[in-house]
XYZ file of C-alpha atoms in Angstrom:
561
model
C 26.674 34.720 1.865
C 23.264 35.471 0.322
C 20.343 34.651 2.682
C 17.560 32.318 1.573
C 14.081 33.805 1.366
C 11.515 32.889 4.015
C 9.271 31.826 1.119
C 11.567 28.968 0.104
C 12.293 28.015 3.711
C 8.594 27.523 4.357
C 8.258 25.384 1.230
C 11.106 23.184 2.415
C 9.205 22.078 5.519
C 6.474 19.379 5.504
C 3.744 21.791 6.557
C 0.598 23.180 4.997
C 1.394 26.653 3.715
C -0.442 29.240 1.658
C 2.686 29.635 -0.452
C 2.573 26.026 -1.617
C -1.193 26.199 -2.139
C -0.764 29.282 -4.318
C 1.930 27.559 -6.358
C -0.307 24.491 -6.725
C -3.127 26.675 -8.052
C -0.785 28.252 -10.591
C 0.683 24.862 -11.513
C -2.817 23.401 -11.893
C -3.832 26.305 -14.127
C -0.748 25.800 -16.299
C -1.396 22.039 -16.503
C -5.030 22.655 -17.521
C -3.900 24.991 -20.301
C -1.565 22.280 -21.572
C -4.462 19.797 -21.567
C -6.577 22.221 -23.593
C -3.700 22.581 -26.058
C -3.387 18.780 -26.139
C -7.102 18.425 -26.891
C -6.918 21.021 -29.659
C -3.950 19.171 -31.125
C -5.931 15.926 -31.194
C -8.847 17.652 -32.917
C -6.521 19.249 -35.453
C -4.856 15.927 -36.251
C -8.205 14.197 -36.609
C -9.158 16.726 -39.259
C -6.060 15.655 -41.182
C -7.236 12.051 -41.148
C -10.906 12.657 -41.870
C -13.462 15.356 -42.530
C -15.575 14.856 -39.419
C -14.044 14.397 -35.982
C -14.821 11.027 -34.385
C -16.428 9.386 -37.442
C -14.037 6.687 -38.676
C -16.977 4.421 -39.399
C -17.916 6.554 -42.419
C -14.483 6.064 -44.033
C -13.796 3.478 -46.721
C -11.996 0.280 -45.719
C -8.595 1.184 -47.192
C -8.529 4.542 -45.422
C -9.422 2.933 -42.097
C -6.509 0.545 -42.522
C -4.016 3.263 -43.508
C -4.891 5.832 -40.809
C -3.090 3.943 -37.952
C -0.064 3.412 -40.218
C 0.038 7.139 -41.002
C -0.223 7.855 -37.280
C 2.737 5.626 -36.437
C 4.779 7.335 -39.148
C 4.184 10.697 -37.468
C 5.061 9.278 -34.036
C 8.306 7.788 -35.340
C 9.204 11.045 -37.093
C 9.019 12.964 -33.801
C 10.927 10.208 -31.994
C 13.693 10.412 -34.587
C 13.929 14.180 -34.210
C 14.086 14.120 -30.401
C 16.074 10.915 -29.987
C 14.649 7.429 -29.515
C 16.058 7.271 -25.974
C 13.452 9.879 -24.980
C 10.441 7.915 -26.197
C 9.651 6.484 -22.745
C 6.523 8.116 -21.357
C 3.230 7.492 -19.593
C 2.161 6.878 -16.013
C 4.843 4.262 -15.128
C 7.563 6.660 -16.302
C 6.048 9.471 -14.213
C 5.961 7.188 -11.154
C 9.637 6.425 -11.729
C 10.633 10.089 -12.123
C 8.556 11.083 -9.115
C 10.531 8.694 -6.951
C 14.070 9.223 -8.244
C 13.916 12.858 -9.420
C 11.035 14.401 -7.427
C 8.904 14.621 -10.576
C 11.340 16.584 -12.745
C 10.775 15.175 -16.240
C 13.048 15.686 -19.288
C 11.535 18.003 -21.872
C 12.125 15.634 -24.796
C 10.165 12.844 -23.107
C 7.303 15.274 -22.595
C 7.464 16.413 -26.214
C 7.272 12.804 -27.388
C 4.358 12.132 -25.043
C 2.454 15.235 -26.145
C 2.866 14.586 -29.844
C 2.761 10.799 -29.703
C -0.305 10.714 -27.468
C -2.187 13.197 -29.638
C -1.359 11.292 -32.841
C -2.208 7.908 -31.300
C -5.619 9.132 -30.130
C -6.364 10.863 -33.429
C -5.334 7.793 -35.414
C -7.753 5.559 -33.510
C -5.420 3.423 -31.395
C -7.030 1.839 -28.345
C -5.295 4.065 -25.823
C -6.600 6.618 -23.349
C -6.056 10.308 -22.751
C -5.173 9.973 -19.087
C -1.654 8.607 -19.705
C -0.534 11.632 -21.744
C -2.526 13.893 -19.390
C -0.670 12.596 -16.327
C 2.702 12.992 -18.051
C 1.941 16.464 -19.439
C 0.425 17.726 -16.187
C 3.340 16.426 -14.125
C 5.923 17.919 -16.474
C 4.175 21.286 -16.686
C 3.755 21.795 -12.945
C 7.225 20.515 -12.038
C 8.704 22.800 -14.711
C 7.235 25.763 -12.838
C 8.825 24.638 -9.575
C 12.185 23.882 -11.150
C 12.377 27.251 -12.910
C 11.739 28.943 -9.550
C 14.568 26.864 -8.028
C 12.232 25.545 -5.322
C 13.162 22.751 -2.895
C 12.694 19.317 -4.414
C 10.162 18.225 -1.802
C 7.848 21.064 -2.889
C 8.485 20.299 -6.576
C 7.275 16.761 -5.860
C 4.044 18.165 -4.431
C 3.677 20.494 -7.426
C 4.176 17.542 -9.765
C 1.382 15.622 -8.014
C -0.816 18.737 -8.148
C -0.238 19.026 -11.893
C -1.266 15.392 -12.342
C -4.503 15.937 -10.414
C -5.271 19.096 -12.406
C -4.616 17.318 -15.700
C -6.884 14.361 -14.878
C -9.630 16.676 -13.608
C -9.292 18.769 -16.755
C -9.474 15.682 -18.987
C -12.473 13.918 -17.440
C -14.101 16.698 -15.372
C -13.713 14.511 -12.272
C -11.876 16.593 -9.638
C -12.568 14.296 -6.658
C -11.540 11.128 -8.484
C -8.419 12.939 -9.726
C -7.330 13.688 -6.161
C -7.905 10.110 -5.058
C -6.079 8.748 -8.109
C -3.018 10.822 -7.249
C -3.049 9.826 -3.577
C -3.822 6.152 -4.197
C -1.944 5.364 -7.418
C 0.713 8.039 -7.924
C 1.948 9.036 -4.454
C 0.660 5.945 -2.610
C 0.492 7.931 0.638
C -1.756 10.447 2.391
C -0.338 13.568 4.024
C -2.483 16.604 4.800
C 0.159 19.129 3.692
C 0.212 17.388 0.291
C -3.520 16.720 0.051
C -4.669 20.354 0.209
C -2.496 21.684 -2.663
C -3.467 18.683 -4.793
C -7.149 19.284 -4.094
C -6.874 22.979 -5.017
C -5.043 22.166 -8.252
C -7.689 19.587 -9.163
C -10.466 22.137 -8.687
C -8.635 24.650 -10.882
C -8.063 22.041 -13.603
C -11.747 21.144 -13.733
C -12.858 24.781 -13.677
C -10.538 25.823 -16.508
C -11.668 23.162 -18.965
C -15.318 23.475 -17.909
C -15.172 27.179 -18.674
C -13.824 26.390 -22.150
C -15.822 23.307 -23.133
C -18.717 23.487 -20.673
C -19.623 20.910 -17.997
C -19.787 17.990 -20.416
C -19.853 14.440 -19.063
C -18.066 11.963 -21.315
C -20.343 9.097 -20.238
C -23.714 10.768 -20.696
C -25.290 7.416 -21.666
C -25.473 6.595 -17.925
C -28.076 9.275 -17.239
C -30.755 6.644 -16.492
C -29.973 3.910 -13.983
C -32.209 1.477 -12.086
C -29.848 0.040 -9.454
C -32.562 -2.211 -8.049
C -31.577 -4.208 -4.973
C -32.523 -7.420 -6.718
C -29.396 -7.217 -8.888
C -27.016 -7.044 -5.909
C -26.346 -10.826 -5.870
C -25.469 -10.631 -9.554
C -23.055 -7.814 -8.781
C -21.012 -10.271 -6.729
C -20.837 -12.567 -9.753
C -19.847 -9.613 -11.905
C -17.087 -8.745 -9.431
C -15.732 -12.307 -9.594
C -15.718 -12.172 -13.397
C -14.025 -8.760 -13.442
C -11.363 -9.817 -10.938
C -10.413 -12.814 -13.062
C -10.505 -10.773 -16.266
C -8.367 -7.997 -14.740
C -5.713 -10.496 -13.716
C -5.727 -12.076 -17.181
C -5.507 -8.626 -18.782
C -2.588 -7.478 -16.623
C -0.565 -10.644 -17.040
C -1.241 -10.729 -20.795
C -0.042 -7.150 -21.154
C 3.141 -7.873 -19.193
C 3.714 -10.961 -21.353
C 3.458 -8.911 -24.554
C 5.700 -6.176 -23.147
C 8.306 -8.762 -22.166
C 8.243 -10.650 -25.473
C 8.565 -7.557 -27.677
C 10.754 -5.292 -25.506
C 13.922 -6.118 -27.458
C 12.337 -5.530 -30.849
C 13.252 -2.266 -32.624
C 10.763 0.509 -31.951
C 10.004 0.929 -35.654
C 8.929 -2.708 -36.011
C 6.927 -2.700 -32.763
C 4.930 0.419 -33.602
C 4.466 -0.735 -37.201
C 3.037 -4.044 -35.984
C 0.683 -2.198 -33.629
C -0.510 -0.066 -36.564
C -1.187 -3.117 -38.734
C -3.128 -4.893 -35.966
C -5.232 -1.772 -35.298
C -5.793 -1.300 -39.034
C -7.005 -4.874 -39.421
C -9.523 -4.453 -36.607
C -10.630 -1.192 -38.219
C -11.478 -3.074 -41.397
C -13.974 -5.362 -39.678
C -15.096 -3.296 -36.655
C -14.570 0.400 -37.440
C -16.506 1.475 -34.350
C -13.650 0.116 -32.192
C -11.283 2.867 -33.371
C -13.727 5.725 -32.868
C -12.909 7.835 -29.793
C -15.063 8.547 -26.741
C -16.041 4.899 -26.230
C -18.285 4.659 -29.265
C -18.316 0.883 -28.872
C -20.009 1.262 -25.457
C -22.654 3.589 -26.882
C -23.260 1.126 -29.714
C -23.532 -1.839 -27.349
C -26.034 -0.045 -25.102
C -28.108 0.887 -28.147
C -28.426 -2.678 -29.390
C -31.159 -5.162 -28.583
C -28.967 -7.292 -26.361
C -31.203 -10.347 -26.702
C -30.518 -10.436 -30.440
C -27.096 -8.794 -30.813
C -25.059 -10.461 -28.060
C -22.560 -11.797 -30.623
C -21.741 -8.246 -31.695
C -21.238 -7.171 -28.088
C -18.939 -10.110 -27.365
C -16.998 -9.352 -30.546
C -16.601 -5.711 -29.493
C -15.337 -6.814 -26.080
C -12.756 -9.203 -27.506
C -11.659 -6.663 -30.113
C -11.247 -3.936 -27.484
C -9.180 -6.185 -25.228
C -6.851 -7.317 -28.028
C -6.468 -3.838 -29.516
C -5.583 -2.395 -26.118
C -3.133 -5.154 -25.258
C -1.234 -4.816 -28.516
C -1.344 -1.009 -28.637
C 0.038 -0.578 -25.104
C 2.194 -3.700 -25.204
C 3.928 -2.688 -28.438
C 4.693 0.824 -27.240
C 2.014 3.164 -28.605
C 2.294 6.315 -26.436
C -1.016 6.557 -24.636
C -2.860 5.667 -21.462
C -4.844 2.586 -20.609
C -7.510 3.819 -18.202
C -9.821 4.912 -21.025
C -9.745 1.477 -22.693
C -9.998 -0.182 -19.275
C -13.248 1.675 -18.604
C -14.581 0.606 -22.008
C -13.598 -3.045 -21.418
C -15.266 -2.993 -18.010
C -18.442 -1.483 -19.466
C -18.600 -4.068 -22.269
C -18.025 -6.848 -19.737
C -20.912 -5.535 -17.663
C -23.186 -5.390 -20.718
C -22.228 -8.984 -21.548
C -23.114 -9.959 -17.984
C -26.480 -8.251 -18.330
C -27.234 -10.552 -21.288
C -26.484 -13.616 -19.168
C -28.757 -12.559 -16.285
C -31.475 -11.113 -18.526
C -33.736 -14.218 -18.383
C -33.675 -14.195 -14.561
C -34.591 -10.574 -13.849
C -37.049 -8.020 -15.110
C -35.332 -4.667 -14.565
C -35.306 -1.799 -17.067
C -31.916 -0.358 -18.050
C -30.080 -3.317 -16.502
C -27.457 -3.035 -19.263
C -26.682 0.532 -18.158
C -26.412 -0.577 -14.533
C -24.085 -3.461 -15.269
C -21.972 -1.387 -17.687
C -21.290 1.237 -15.039
C -20.556 -1.377 -12.402
C -18.240 -3.116 -14.864
C -16.280 0.083 -15.315
C -15.852 0.457 -11.563
C -14.811 -3.133 -10.889
C -12.428 -3.543 -13.805
C -10.655 -0.233 -13.161
C -10.294 -1.018 -9.444
C -8.902 -4.516 -10.021
C -6.594 -3.563 -12.878
C -5.042 -0.523 -11.189
C -5.449 -1.789 -7.604
C -7.157 1.532 -6.868
C -10.593 0.834 -5.343
C -11.302 4.312 -3.965
C -10.258 6.111 -7.151
C -12.439 3.766 -9.204
C -15.430 4.302 -6.909
C -15.219 8.083 -7.105
C -14.581 7.967 -10.847
C -17.869 6.210 -11.607
C -19.746 8.461 -9.173
C -18.522 11.579 -10.950
C -18.745 10.148 -14.471
C -22.361 9.088 -13.935
C -23.199 12.097 -11.723
C -25.276 9.842 -9.436
C -24.581 9.126 -5.767
C -26.863 6.089 -5.868
C -24.107 4.059 -7.490
C -21.934 4.092 -4.353
C -23.238 0.963 -2.593
C -23.551 -1.283 -5.676
C -20.172 -0.071 -6.941
C -18.600 -0.909 -3.581
C -19.963 -4.458 -3.851
C -18.432 -4.957 -7.298
C -15.144 -3.220 -6.467
C -14.512 -5.099 -3.222
C -15.324 -8.449 -4.845
C -13.201 -7.749 -7.935
C -10.192 -6.564 -5.907
C -10.433 -9.497 -3.511
C -10.640 -12.082 -6.301
C -7.938 -10.417 -8.360
C -5.459 -9.992 -5.516
C -6.069 -13.041 -3.348
C -6.781 -15.744 -5.905
C -4.786 -14.533 -8.914
C -1.958 -12.627 -7.186
C -2.681 -9.594 -9.332
C -1.067 -6.193 -8.689
C -1.393 -2.721 -10.099
C -0.559 -2.819 -13.807
C 1.678 0.232 -13.370
C 3.761 -1.494 -10.690
C 4.007 -4.609 -12.859
C 5.267 -2.455 -15.751
C 7.867 -0.775 -13.548
C 9.146 -4.131 -12.323
C 9.405 -5.449 -15.878
C 11.295 -2.366 -17.060
C 13.585 -2.365 -13.982
C 12.610 1.217 -13.187
C 13.008 1.974 -9.464
C 9.893 3.294 -7.784
C 10.601 2.552 -4.138
C 12.913 4.018 -1.540
C 13.712 2.697 1.952
C 11.297 4.106 4.563
C 14.094 6.161 6.104
C 14.905 7.911 2.822
C 11.215 8.379 2.050
C 10.758 10.176 5.354
C 13.786 12.407 4.767
C 12.637 13.286 1.237
C 9.751 15.291 2.704
C 12.076 17.951 4.169
C 14.186 20.381 2.180
C 17.652 21.158 3.487
C 17.133 24.930 3.464
C 14.271 24.512 5.918
C 16.500 23.376 8.790
C 20.028 24.387 7.763
C 22.234 26.368 10.126
C 22.775 29.866 8.794
C 24.886 31.284 11.632
C 28.137 30.563 9.873
C 31.464 32.266 10.407
C 33.277 31.645 7.126
C 37.026 32.285 7.468
C 39.748 32.597 4.842
C 42.294 30.904 7.123
C 44.267 27.693 7.138
C 42.772 24.882 9.171
C 45.082 25.356 12.146
C 44.289 29.064 12.481
C 40.585 28.363 11.975
C 40.631 25.871 14.843
C 42.119 28.510 17.140
C 39.446 30.967 15.997
C 36.757 28.396 16.773
C 37.909 28.195 20.413
C 36.985 31.863 20.927
C 33.694 31.705 19.033
C 30.291 31.072 20.591
C 29.133 27.464 20.535
C 25.957 28.646 18.805
C 27.939 29.853 15.780
C 29.384 27.413 13.252
C 32.980 28.131 12.236
C 33.819 27.180 8.665
C 37.125 27.711 6.891
C 37.484 28.049 3.156
C 40.446 26.683 1.224
C 41.294 26.565 -2.459
C 43.269 23.679 -3.968
C 45.798 23.848 -6.772
C 43.111 23.269 -9.397
C 41.089 26.243 -8.176
C 38.368 24.202 -6.446
C 37.061 25.602 -3.172
C 36.627 23.306 -0.156
C 34.922 24.054 3.139
C 35.867 22.646 6.553
C 33.722 22.703 9.679
C 35.519 23.207 12.958
C 33.181 21.824 15.606
C 33.736 23.274 19.064
C 32.953 20.675 21.719
C 33.123 20.914 25.530
C 33.675 17.517 27.119
C 34.219 17.324 30.899
C 34.757 21.102 30.940
C 37.572 20.718 28.397
C 37.265 22.408 24.990
C 38.260 20.550 21.868
C 37.923 21.113 18.133
C 36.956 18.407 15.616
C 37.471 19.272 11.960
C 35.406 17.787 9.122
C 35.444 18.465 5.411
C 31.932 19.474 4.397
C 30.297 17.873 1.381
C 28.364 20.079 -1.076
C 24.568 19.771 -1.364
C 22.312 21.848 -3.629
C 19.815 24.208 -2.000
C 17.046 22.271 -3.788
C 18.023 18.982 -2.142
C 16.253 17.237 0.710
C 17.517 15.637 3.903
C 17.628 12.333 2.023
C 20.527 13.549 -0.120
C 22.277 14.959 2.960
C 21.880 11.653 4.808
C 23.202 9.625 1.855
C 26.270 11.879 1.686
C 27.057 11.280 5.378
C 25.740 7.819 6.167
C 29.129 6.108 5.688
C 31.079 8.345 8.094
C 28.017 9.086 10.277
C 29.615 12.313 11.405
C 30.565 15.716 10.046
C 28.167 17.644 7.855
C 27.230 19.035 4.464
C 27.218 22.613 3.267
C 24.354 24.037 1.235
C 25.150 26.014 -1.872
C 23.018 28.076 -4.234
C 23.672 27.965 -7.990
C 27.449 27.445 -7.618
C 29.332 25.254 -5.146
C 31.424 28.207 -3.994
C 28.281 30.058 -2.866
C 27.750 28.608 0.627
C 24.468 29.592 2.313
C 24.302 27.213 5.265
C 25.181 23.784 6.621
C 23.620 20.716 8.221
C 25.409 18.386 10.605
C 24.854 14.659 10.837
C 23.703 15.190 14.418
C 20.761 17.245 13.139
C 19.707 14.386 10.871
C 20.189 11.865 13.673
C 18.055 14.002 15.993
C 15.209 14.054 13.472
C 15.378 10.312 12.876
C 15.475 9.408 16.573
C 13.305 12.106 18.115
C 11.348 13.601 15.224
C 12.724 17.046 15.985
C 13.769 19.554 13.352
C 16.512 21.610 15.011
């Protein structure tokens, strides 16, 4: 019986440990490298479509129309090579895998996400980088944990750390990345999880900053007024954003539901045609890095409000059909752009009533905060995102006004929920576990298993006699082999009741050394007695056991014995 290392035992327990922090740093570094590779892939693909990166507007009309179609062809080619059943990707898929498989993600899904997301962004579809970043970061970090054969509860933490590192590496927003993971991905706050995630986020931001420099994607928010006189209008903006977020979420779910049975080739082809048509009449809408927001802020809003409204409508429709028809990409990037354009539109409406310089910048930033918060149901992540993206702490109070109003209106009056949860419900992907199982998932079996085993090559009757002479602190297990060559283990429990010794015999059920107490509980919950044995690599390699009484003790008393 090979002993388990103290390193893995420590990782199996729900405690802050330097071992897990070190793994999170390494996982965050690996995730950041993948994001750099992803970015380089996007740049390389853009050079295939055009001579200058990010300048679709300079292309002729026919080329603008054909670029999305060429992009879909490349996405479908990869999907055909890997298998269409592995095309599912993005944040909802990661949420699903995090809950049912502790964040372990199939390689082919990740390959489709990496390639499909890069092509979609290079081809000008209205999708964001954060969806592929979350998927790639989660897959990269969890791959590290799985290759090291770590307990699943620690792999889950590594997966969350990889997500935080990937988001921080993509947007250079380490604090918002941590809050996004805690608020949207994990939907819980535990200190032993928070610290590794925070360290991974810092590493992710540092790695990409050292390569690309400390560049802020939204540098057009460098000058803000944030005068107190606009605070009442921020409440109106929040009401508008809450209603718009609900309409956006329900429209997206409607499109997903209506087209979900269509063949993937037809769905992606239709998305390419719709994007190509918008590119003919508003080429700026398919340029990356929110070019439409930069254009809108550069216009004389008193004269060009029709253009701004057109950009807003075009961005909403392009995003709905791109995501709704299955283009592999995220939606947070477009959501930020839609929120900014909504804020600029609001600034036009209130322009005659106020005399504040840069009011369009103020309202654009507040629009980003409110729309992201209401759409994702993530107020704290949205608040910290706009603080870091604008690099100004002065936005906190006005952003809180917009965010609280938008979330209240969206949730209370329109029954809106997080778009990711709505997608999971539509796709029938489980993302919840009963509270009891959720609690047990935090503890790996090797952390509390009994290792004082006396494994005997005896028949059950002889093993029971041996158990009578063995210390109560030592677990007696007999090993038997059936006619088919399968090995079974039996636990002979020595009990003393009213000063009388007796032996109860139970057949132990096999559980992997990577499993958590949740799997052990599910294996025993019908009989509510006996135990499981822990094996490493092969089922015949027993390394310990856990009795149902140990699980019961933890559930009733909170003790890990």
